[in-house]
CSV table of N, CA and C in Angstrom, one decimal:
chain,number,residue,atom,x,y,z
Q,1,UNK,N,17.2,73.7,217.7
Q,1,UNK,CA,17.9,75.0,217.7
Q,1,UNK,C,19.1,74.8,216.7
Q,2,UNK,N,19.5,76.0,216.2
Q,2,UNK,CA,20.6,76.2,215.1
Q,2,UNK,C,22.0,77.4,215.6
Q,3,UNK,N,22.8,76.2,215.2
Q,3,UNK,CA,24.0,77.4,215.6
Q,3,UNK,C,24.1,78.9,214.2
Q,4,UNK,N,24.9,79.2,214.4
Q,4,UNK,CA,25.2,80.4,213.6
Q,4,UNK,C,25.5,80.1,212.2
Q,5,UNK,N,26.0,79.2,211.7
Q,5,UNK,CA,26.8,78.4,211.0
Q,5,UNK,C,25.6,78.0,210.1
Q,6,UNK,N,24.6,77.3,210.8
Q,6,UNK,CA,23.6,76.7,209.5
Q,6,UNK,C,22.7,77.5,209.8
Q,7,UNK,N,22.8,78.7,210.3
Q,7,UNK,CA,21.5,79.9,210.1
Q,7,UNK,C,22.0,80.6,209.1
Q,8,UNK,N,23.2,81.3,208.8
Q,8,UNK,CA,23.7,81.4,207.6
Q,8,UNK,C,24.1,80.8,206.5
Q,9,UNK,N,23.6,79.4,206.6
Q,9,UNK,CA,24.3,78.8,205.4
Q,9,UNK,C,22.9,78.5,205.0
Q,10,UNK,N,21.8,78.3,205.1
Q,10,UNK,CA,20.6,78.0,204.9
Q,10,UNK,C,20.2,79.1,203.4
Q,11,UNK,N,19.5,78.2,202.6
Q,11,UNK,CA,18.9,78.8,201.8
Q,11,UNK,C,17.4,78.9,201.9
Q,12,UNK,N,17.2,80.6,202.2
Q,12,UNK,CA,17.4,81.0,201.8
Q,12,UNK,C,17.9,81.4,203.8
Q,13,UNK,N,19.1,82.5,203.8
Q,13,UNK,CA,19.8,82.0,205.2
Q,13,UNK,C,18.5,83.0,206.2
Q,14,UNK,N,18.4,82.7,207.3
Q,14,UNK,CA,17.9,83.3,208.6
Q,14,UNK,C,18.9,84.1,208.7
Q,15,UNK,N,20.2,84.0,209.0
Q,15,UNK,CA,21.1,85.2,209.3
Q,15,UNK,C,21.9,85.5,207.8
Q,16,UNK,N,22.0,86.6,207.7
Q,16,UNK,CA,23.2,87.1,206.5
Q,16,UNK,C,24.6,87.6,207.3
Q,17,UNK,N,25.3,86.9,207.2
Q,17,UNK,CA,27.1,87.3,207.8
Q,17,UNK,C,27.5,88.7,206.9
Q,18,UNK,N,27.1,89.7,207.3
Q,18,UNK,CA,27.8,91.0,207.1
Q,18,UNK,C,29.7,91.0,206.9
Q,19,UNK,N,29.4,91.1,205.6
Q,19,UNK,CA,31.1,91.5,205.5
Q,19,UNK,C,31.6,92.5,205.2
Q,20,UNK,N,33.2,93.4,205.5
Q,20,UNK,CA,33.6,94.2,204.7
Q,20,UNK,C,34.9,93.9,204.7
Q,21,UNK,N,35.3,94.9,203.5
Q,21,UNK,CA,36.6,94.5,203.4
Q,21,UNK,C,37.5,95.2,204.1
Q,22,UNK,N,38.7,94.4,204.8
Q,22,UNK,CA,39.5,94.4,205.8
Q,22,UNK,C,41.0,95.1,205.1
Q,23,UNK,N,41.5,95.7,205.8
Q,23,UNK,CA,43.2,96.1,205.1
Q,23,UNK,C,44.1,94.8,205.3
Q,24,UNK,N,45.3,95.0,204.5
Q,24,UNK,CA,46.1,93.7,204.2
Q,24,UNK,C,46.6,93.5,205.6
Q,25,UNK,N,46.7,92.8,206.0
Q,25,UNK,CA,47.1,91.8,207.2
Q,25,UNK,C,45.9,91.7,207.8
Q,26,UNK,N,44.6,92.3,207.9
Q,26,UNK,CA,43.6,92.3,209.3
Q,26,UNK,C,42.9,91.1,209.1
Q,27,UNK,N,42.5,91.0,209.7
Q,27,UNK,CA,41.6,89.8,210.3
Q,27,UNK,C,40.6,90.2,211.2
Q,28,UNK,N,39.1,89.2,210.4
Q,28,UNK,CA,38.0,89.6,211.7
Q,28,UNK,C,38.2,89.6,213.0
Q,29,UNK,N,37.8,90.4,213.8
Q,29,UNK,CA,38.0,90.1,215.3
Q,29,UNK,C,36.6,90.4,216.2
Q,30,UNK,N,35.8,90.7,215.1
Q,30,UNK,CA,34.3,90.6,215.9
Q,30,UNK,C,33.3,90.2,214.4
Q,31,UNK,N,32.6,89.9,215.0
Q,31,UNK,CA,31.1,89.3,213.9
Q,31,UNK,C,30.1,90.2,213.9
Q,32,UNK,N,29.4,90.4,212.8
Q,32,UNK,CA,28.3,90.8,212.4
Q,32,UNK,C,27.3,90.2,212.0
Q,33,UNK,N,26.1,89.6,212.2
Q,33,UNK,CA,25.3,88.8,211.3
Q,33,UNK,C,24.0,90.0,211.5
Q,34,UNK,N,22.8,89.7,210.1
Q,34,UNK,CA,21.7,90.2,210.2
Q,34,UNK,C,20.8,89.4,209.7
Q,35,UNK,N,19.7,89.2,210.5
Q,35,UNK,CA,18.5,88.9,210.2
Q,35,UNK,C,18.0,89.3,208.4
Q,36,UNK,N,17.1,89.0,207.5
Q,36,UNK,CA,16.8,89.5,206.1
Q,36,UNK,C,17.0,90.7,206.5
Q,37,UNK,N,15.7,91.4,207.8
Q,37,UNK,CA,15.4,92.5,207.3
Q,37,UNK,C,16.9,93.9,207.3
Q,38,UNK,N,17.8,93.2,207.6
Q,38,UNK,CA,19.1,94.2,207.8
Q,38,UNK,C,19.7,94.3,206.5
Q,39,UNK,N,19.9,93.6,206.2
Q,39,UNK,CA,20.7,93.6,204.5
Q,39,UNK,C,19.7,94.3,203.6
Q,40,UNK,N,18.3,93.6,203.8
Q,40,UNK,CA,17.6,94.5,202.6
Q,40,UNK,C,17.5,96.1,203.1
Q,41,UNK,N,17.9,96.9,204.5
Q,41,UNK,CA,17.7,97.8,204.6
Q,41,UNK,C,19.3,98.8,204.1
Q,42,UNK,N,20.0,97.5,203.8
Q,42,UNK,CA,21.1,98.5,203.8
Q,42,UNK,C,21.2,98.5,202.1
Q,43,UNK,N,20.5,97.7,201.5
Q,43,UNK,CA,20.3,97.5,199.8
Q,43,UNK,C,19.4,98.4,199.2
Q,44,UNK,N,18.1,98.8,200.5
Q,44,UNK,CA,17.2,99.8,199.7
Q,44,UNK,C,17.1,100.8,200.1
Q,45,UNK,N,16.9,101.0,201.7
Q,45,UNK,CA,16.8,102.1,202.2
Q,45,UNK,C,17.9,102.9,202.5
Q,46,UNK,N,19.1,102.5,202.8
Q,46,UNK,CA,19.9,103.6,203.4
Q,46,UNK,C,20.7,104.1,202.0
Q,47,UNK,N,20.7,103.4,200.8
Q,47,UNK,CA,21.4,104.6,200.0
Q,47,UNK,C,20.2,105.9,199.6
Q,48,UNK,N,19.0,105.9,199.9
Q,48,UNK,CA,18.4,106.8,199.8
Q,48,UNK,C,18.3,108.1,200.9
Q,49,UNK,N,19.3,107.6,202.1
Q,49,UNK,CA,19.1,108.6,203.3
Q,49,UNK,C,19.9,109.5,202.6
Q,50,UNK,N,20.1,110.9,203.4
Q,50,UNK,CA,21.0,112.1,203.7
Q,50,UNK,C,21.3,112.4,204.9
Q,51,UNK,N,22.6,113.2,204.9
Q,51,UNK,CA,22.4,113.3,206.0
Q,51,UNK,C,21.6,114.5,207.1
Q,52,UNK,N,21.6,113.9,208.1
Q,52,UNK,CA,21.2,114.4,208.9
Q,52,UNK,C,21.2,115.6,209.5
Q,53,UNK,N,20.1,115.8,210.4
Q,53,UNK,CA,20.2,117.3,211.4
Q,53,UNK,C,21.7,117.6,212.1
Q,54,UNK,N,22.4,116.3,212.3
Q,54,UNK,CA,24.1,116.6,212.9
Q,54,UNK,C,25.3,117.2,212.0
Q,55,UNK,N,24.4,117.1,210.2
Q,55,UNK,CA,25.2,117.6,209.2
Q,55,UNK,C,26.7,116.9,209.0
Q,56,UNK,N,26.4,115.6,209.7
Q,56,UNK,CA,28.4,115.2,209.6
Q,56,UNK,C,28.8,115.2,208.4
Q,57,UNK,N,30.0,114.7,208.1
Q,57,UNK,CA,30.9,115.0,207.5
Q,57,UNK,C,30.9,113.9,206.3
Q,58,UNK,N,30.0,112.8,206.7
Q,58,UNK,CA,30.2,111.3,206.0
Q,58,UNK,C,29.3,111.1,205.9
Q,59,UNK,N,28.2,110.6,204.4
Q,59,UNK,CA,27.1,110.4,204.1
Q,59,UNK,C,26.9,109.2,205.1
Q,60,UNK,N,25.4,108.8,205.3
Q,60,UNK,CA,25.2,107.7,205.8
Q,60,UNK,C,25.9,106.3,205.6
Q,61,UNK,N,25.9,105.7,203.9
Q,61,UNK,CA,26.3,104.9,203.6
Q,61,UNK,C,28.1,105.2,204.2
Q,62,UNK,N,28.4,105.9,204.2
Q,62,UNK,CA,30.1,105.9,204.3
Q,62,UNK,C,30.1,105.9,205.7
Q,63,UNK,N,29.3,106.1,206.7
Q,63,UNK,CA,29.1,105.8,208.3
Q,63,UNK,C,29.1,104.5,207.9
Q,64,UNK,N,27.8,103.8,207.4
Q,64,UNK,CA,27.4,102.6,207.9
Q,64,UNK,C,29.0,101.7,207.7
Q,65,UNK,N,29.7,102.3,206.1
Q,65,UNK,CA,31.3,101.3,206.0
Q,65,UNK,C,31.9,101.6,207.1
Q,66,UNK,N,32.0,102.5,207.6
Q,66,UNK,CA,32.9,103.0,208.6
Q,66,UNK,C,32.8,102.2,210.1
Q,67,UNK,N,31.3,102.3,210.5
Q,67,UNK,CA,31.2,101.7,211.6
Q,67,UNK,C,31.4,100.2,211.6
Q,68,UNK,N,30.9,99.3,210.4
Q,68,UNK,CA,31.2,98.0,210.5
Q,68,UNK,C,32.6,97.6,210.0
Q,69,UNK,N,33.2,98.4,209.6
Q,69,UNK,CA,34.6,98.0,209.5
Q,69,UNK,C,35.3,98.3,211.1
Q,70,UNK,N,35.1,99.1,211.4
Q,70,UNK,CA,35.7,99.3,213.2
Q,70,UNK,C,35.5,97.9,213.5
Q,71,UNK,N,34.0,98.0,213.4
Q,71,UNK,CA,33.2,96.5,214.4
Q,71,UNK,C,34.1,95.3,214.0
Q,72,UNK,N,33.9,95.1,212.7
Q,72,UNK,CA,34.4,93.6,212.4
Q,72,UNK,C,35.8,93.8,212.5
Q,73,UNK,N,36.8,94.4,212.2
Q,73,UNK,CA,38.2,94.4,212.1
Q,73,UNK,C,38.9,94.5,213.4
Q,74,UNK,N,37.7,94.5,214.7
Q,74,UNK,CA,38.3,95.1,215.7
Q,74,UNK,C,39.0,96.4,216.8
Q,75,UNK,N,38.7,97.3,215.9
Q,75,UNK,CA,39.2,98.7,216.0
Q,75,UNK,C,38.4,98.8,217.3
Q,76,UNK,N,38.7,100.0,218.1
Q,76,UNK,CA,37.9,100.5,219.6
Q,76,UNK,C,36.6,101.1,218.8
Q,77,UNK,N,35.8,101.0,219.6
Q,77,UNK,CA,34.7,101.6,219.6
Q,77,UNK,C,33.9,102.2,220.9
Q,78,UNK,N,33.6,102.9,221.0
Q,78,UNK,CA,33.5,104.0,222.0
Q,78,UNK,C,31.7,103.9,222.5
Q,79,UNK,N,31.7,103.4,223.9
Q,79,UNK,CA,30.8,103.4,224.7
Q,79,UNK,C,30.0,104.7,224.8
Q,80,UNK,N,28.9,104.6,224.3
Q,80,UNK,CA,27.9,105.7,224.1
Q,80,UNK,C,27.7,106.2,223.2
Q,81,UNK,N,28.8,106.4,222.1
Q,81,UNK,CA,29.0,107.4,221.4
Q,81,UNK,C,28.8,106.1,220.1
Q,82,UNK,N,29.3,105.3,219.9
Q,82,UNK,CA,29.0,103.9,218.8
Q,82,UNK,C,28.0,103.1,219.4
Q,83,UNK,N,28.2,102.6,220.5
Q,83,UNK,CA,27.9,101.2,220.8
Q,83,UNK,C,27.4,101.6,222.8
Q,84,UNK,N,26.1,100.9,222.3
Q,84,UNK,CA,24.8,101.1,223.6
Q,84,UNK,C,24.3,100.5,224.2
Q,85,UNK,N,23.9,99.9,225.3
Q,85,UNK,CA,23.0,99.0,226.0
Q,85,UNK,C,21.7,100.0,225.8
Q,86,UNK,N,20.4,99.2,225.7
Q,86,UNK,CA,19.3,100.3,225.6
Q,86,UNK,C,18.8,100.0,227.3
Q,87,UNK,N,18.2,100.7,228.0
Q,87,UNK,CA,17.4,100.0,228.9
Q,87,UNK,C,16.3,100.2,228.9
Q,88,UNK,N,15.7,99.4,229.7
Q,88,UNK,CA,16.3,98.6,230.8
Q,88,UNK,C,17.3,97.2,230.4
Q,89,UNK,N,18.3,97.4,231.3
Q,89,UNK,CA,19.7,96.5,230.7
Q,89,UNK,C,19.3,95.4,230.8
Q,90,UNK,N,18.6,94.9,231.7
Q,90,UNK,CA,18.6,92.8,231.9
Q,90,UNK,C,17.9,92.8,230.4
Q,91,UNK,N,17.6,93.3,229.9
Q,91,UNK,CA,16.9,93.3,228.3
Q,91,UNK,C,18.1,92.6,227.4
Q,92,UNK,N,19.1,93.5,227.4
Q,92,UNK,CA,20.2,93.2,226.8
Q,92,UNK,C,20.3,93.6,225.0
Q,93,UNK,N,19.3,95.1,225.0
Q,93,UNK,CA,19.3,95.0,223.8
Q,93,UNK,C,20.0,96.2,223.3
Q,94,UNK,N,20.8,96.0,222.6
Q,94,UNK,CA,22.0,97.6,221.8
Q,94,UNK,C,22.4,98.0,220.8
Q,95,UNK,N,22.3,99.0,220.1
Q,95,UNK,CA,22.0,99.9,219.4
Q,95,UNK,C,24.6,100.2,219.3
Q,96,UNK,N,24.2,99.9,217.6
Q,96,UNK,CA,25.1,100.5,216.8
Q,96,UNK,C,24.8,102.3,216.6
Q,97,UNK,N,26.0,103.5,217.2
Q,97,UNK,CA,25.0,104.3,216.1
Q,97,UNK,C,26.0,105.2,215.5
Q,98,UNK,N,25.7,105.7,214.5
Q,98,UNK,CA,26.4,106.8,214.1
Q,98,UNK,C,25.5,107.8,213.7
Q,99,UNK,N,26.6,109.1,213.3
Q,99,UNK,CA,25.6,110.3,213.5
Q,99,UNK,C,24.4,110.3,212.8
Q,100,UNK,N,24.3,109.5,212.0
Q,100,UNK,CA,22.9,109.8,211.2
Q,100,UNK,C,21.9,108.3,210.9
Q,101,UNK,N,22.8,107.1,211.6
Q,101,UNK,CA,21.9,105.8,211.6
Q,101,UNK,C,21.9,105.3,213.0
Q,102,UNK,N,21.4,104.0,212.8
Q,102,UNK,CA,21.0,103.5,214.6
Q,102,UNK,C,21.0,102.1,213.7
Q,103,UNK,N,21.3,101.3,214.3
Q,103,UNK,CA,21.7,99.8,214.3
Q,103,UNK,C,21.2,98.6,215.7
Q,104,UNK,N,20.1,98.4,215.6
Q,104,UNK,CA,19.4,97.9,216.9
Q,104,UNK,C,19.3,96.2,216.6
Q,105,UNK,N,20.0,95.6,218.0
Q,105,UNK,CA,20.2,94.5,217.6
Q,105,UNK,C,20.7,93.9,219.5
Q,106,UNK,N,21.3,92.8,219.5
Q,106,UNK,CA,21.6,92.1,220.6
Q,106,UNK,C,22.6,91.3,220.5
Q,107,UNK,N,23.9,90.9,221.8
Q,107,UNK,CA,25.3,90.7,221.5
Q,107,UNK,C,24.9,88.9,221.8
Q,108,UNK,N,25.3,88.0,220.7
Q,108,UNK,CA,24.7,86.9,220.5
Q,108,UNK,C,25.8,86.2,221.6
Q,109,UNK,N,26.9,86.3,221.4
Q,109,UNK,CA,27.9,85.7,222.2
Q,109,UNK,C,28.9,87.2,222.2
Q,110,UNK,N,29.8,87.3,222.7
Q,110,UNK,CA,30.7,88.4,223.2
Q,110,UNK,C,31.4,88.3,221.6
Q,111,UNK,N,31.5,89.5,221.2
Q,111,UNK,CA,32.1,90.1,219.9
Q,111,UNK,C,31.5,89.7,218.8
Q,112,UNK,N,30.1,88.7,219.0
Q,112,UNK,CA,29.0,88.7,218.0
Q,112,UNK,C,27.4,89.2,217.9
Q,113,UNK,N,27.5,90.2,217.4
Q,113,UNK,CA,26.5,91.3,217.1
Q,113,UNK,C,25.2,90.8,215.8
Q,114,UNK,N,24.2,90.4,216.8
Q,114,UNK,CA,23.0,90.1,215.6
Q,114,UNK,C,22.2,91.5,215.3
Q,115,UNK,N,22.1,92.2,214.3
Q,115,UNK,CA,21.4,93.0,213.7
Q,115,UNK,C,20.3,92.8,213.4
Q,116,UNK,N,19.1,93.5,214.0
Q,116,UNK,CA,17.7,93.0,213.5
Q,116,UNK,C,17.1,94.6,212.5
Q,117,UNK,N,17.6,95.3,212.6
Q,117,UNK,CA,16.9,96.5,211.5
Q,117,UNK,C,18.0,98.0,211.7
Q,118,UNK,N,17.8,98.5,211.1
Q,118,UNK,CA,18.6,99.6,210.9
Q,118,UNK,C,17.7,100.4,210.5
Q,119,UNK,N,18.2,102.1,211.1
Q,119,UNK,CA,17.1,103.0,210.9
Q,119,UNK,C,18.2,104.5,211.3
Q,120,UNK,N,17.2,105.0,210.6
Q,120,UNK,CA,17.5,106.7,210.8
Q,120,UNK,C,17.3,107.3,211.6
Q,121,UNK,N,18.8,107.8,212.5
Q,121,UNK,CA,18.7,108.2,213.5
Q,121,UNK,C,18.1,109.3,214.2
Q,122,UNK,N,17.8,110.3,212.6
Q,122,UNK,CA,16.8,111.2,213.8
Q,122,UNK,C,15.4,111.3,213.7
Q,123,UNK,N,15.0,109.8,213.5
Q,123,UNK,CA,13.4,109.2,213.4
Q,123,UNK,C,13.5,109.4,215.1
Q,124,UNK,N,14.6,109.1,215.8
Q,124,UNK,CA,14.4,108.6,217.4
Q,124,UNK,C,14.4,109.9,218.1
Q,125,UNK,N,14.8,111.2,217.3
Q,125,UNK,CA,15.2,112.7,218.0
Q,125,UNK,C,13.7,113.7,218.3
Q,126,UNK,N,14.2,114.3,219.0
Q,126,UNK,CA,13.2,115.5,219.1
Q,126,UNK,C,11.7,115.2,219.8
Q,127,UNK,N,10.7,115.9,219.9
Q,127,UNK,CA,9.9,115.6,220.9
Q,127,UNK,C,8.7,115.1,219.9
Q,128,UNK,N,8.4,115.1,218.8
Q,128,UNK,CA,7.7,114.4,218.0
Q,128,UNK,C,8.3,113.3,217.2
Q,129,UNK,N,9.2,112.7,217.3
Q,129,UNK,CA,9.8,112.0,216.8
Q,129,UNK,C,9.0,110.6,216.4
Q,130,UNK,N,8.6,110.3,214.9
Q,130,UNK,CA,8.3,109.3,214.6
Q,130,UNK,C,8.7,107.9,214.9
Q,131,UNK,N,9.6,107.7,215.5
Q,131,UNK,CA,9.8,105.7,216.1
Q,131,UNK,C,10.5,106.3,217.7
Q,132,UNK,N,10.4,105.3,218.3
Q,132,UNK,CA,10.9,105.5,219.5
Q,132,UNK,C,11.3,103.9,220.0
Q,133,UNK,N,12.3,104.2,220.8
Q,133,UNK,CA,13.3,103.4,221.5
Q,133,UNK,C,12.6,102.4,222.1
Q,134,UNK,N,11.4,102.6,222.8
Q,134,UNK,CA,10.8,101.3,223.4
Q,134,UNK,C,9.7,100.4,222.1
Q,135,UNK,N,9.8,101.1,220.8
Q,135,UNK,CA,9.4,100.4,220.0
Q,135,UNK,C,10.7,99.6,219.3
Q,136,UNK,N,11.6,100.1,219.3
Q,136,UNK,CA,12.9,99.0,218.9
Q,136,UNK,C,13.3,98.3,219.7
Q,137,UNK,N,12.8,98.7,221.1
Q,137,UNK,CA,13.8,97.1,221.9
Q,137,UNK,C,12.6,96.2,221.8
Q,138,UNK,N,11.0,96.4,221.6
Q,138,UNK,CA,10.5,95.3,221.4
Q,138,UNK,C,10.4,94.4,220.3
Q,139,UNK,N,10.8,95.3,219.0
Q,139,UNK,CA,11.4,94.5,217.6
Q,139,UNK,C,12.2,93.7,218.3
Q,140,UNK,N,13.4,94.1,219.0
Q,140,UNK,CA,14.1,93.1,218.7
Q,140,UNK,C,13.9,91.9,219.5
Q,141,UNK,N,13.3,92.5,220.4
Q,141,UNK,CA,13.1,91.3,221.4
Q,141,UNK,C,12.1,90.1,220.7
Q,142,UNK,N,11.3,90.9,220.0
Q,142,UNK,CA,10.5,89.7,219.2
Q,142,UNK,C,11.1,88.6,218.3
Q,143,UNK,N,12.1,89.5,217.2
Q,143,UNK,CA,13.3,88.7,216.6
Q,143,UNK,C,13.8,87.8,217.2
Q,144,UNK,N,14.4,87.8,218.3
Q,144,UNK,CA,15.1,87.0,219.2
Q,144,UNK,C,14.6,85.9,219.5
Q,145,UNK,N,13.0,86.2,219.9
Q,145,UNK,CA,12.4,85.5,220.7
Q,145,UNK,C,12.2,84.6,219.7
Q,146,UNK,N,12.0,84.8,218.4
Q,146,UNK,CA,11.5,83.9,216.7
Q,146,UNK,C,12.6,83.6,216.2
Q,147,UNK,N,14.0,84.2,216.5
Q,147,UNK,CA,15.1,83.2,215.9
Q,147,UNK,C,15.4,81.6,216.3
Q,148,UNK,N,15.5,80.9,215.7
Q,148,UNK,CA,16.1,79.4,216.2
Q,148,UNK,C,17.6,79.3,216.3
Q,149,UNK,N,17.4,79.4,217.4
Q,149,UNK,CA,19.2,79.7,217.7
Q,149,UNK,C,19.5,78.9,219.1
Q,150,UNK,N,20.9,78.8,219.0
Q,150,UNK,CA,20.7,77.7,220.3
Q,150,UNK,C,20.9,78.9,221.1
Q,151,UNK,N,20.5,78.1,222.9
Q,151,UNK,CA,20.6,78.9,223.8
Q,151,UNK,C,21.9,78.8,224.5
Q,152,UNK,N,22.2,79.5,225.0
Q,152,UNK,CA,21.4,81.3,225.3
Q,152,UNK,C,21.4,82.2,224.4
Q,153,UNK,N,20.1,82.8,224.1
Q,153,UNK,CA,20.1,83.6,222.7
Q,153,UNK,C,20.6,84.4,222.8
Q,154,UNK,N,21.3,85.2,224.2
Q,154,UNK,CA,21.7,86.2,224.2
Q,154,UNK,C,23.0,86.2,225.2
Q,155,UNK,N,23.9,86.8,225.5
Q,155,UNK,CA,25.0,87.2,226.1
Q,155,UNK,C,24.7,88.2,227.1
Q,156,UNK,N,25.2,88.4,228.2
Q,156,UNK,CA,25.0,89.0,229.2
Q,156,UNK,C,26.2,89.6,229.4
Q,157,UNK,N,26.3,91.4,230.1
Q,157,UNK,CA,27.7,91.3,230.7
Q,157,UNK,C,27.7,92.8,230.4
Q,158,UNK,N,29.2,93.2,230.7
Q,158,UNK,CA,29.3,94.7,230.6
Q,158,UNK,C,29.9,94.8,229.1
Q,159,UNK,N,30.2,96.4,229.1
Q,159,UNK,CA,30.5,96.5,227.5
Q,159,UNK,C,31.7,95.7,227.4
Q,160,UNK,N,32.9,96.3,228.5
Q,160,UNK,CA,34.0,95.2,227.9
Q,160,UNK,C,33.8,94.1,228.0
Q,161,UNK,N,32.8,93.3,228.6
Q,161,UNK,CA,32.9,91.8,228.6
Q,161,UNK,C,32.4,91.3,227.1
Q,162,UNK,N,31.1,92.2,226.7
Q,162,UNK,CA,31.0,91.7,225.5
Q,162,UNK,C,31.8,92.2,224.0
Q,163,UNK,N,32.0,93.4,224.0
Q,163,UNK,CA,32.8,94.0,222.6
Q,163,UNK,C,34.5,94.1,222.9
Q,164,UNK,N,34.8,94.4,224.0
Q,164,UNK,CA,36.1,94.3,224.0
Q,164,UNK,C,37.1,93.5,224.1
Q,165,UNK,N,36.5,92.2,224.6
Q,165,UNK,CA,37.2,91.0,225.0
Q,165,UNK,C,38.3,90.9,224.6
């Protein structure tokens, strides 16, 4: 098994450490890593989205800076409305989302968030909705289950135990 450290440092890496840029004085205070398929989705597919049926105010791409700058810099993020346990919970699997993306993934250790795919959020809406929820918690569960990571692959706990610490 591999810590975090030489899954991202690996060439070519298993995890990619998601960065953004922080304001002068901040410092990370939570982690982001993504599996390949997360980075190439934010490289190919999501500058091609629009937005959505919610009409917000912030193109996708300027959600996606938005929400990982909260994440990683530390800022609150708001139970239900950002950040989700899917269930069923002993699963342990949760969903970033903003109005027009979904970020489906699992909390590796408390305030470290592994990303396994990113997708458009209202692929998951409406009563014909092309992807569905119990097809994402099994992606990820699969990922998880294929990452070499040391154990415990996953973190257990409530929201504040794992994002707010």
């Amino acid at each position: 098994m591999a810590t975090l450290h030489i899954l991202t440092g690996r060439t070519p890496p298993a995890l990619h450490k998601i960065e953004v840029p922080l304001d002068r004085g901040e410092e990370p205070e939570r982690m982001i890593c993504g599996l390949p398929e997360f980075p190439r989705w934010i490289k190919e597919d999501l500058p091609s989205l629009e937005t959505g049926r919610l009409k917000a105010a912030d193109k996708p791409h300027e959600q996606l800076d938005n929400i990982l700058y909260r994440w990683i810099a530390g800022k609150d993020v708001a139970y239900g409305r950002m950040f989700k346990d899917l269930m069923p919970g002993p699963e342990e699997i949760w969903e970033m989302k903003t109005a027009d993306l979904r970020i489906f993934g699992w909390m590796y250790r408390p305030r470290i968030f592994i990303a396994v795919f990113g997708d458009y959020a209202d692929f998951y809406k409406g009563r014909n909705a092309p992807a569905s929820y119990t097809t994402a918690r099994t992606r990820v569960k699969n990922a998880r289950r294929l990452l070499d990571i040391d154990e415990p692959k996953f973190a257990t706990g409530s929201f504040d135990d794992l994002v707010c610490v």
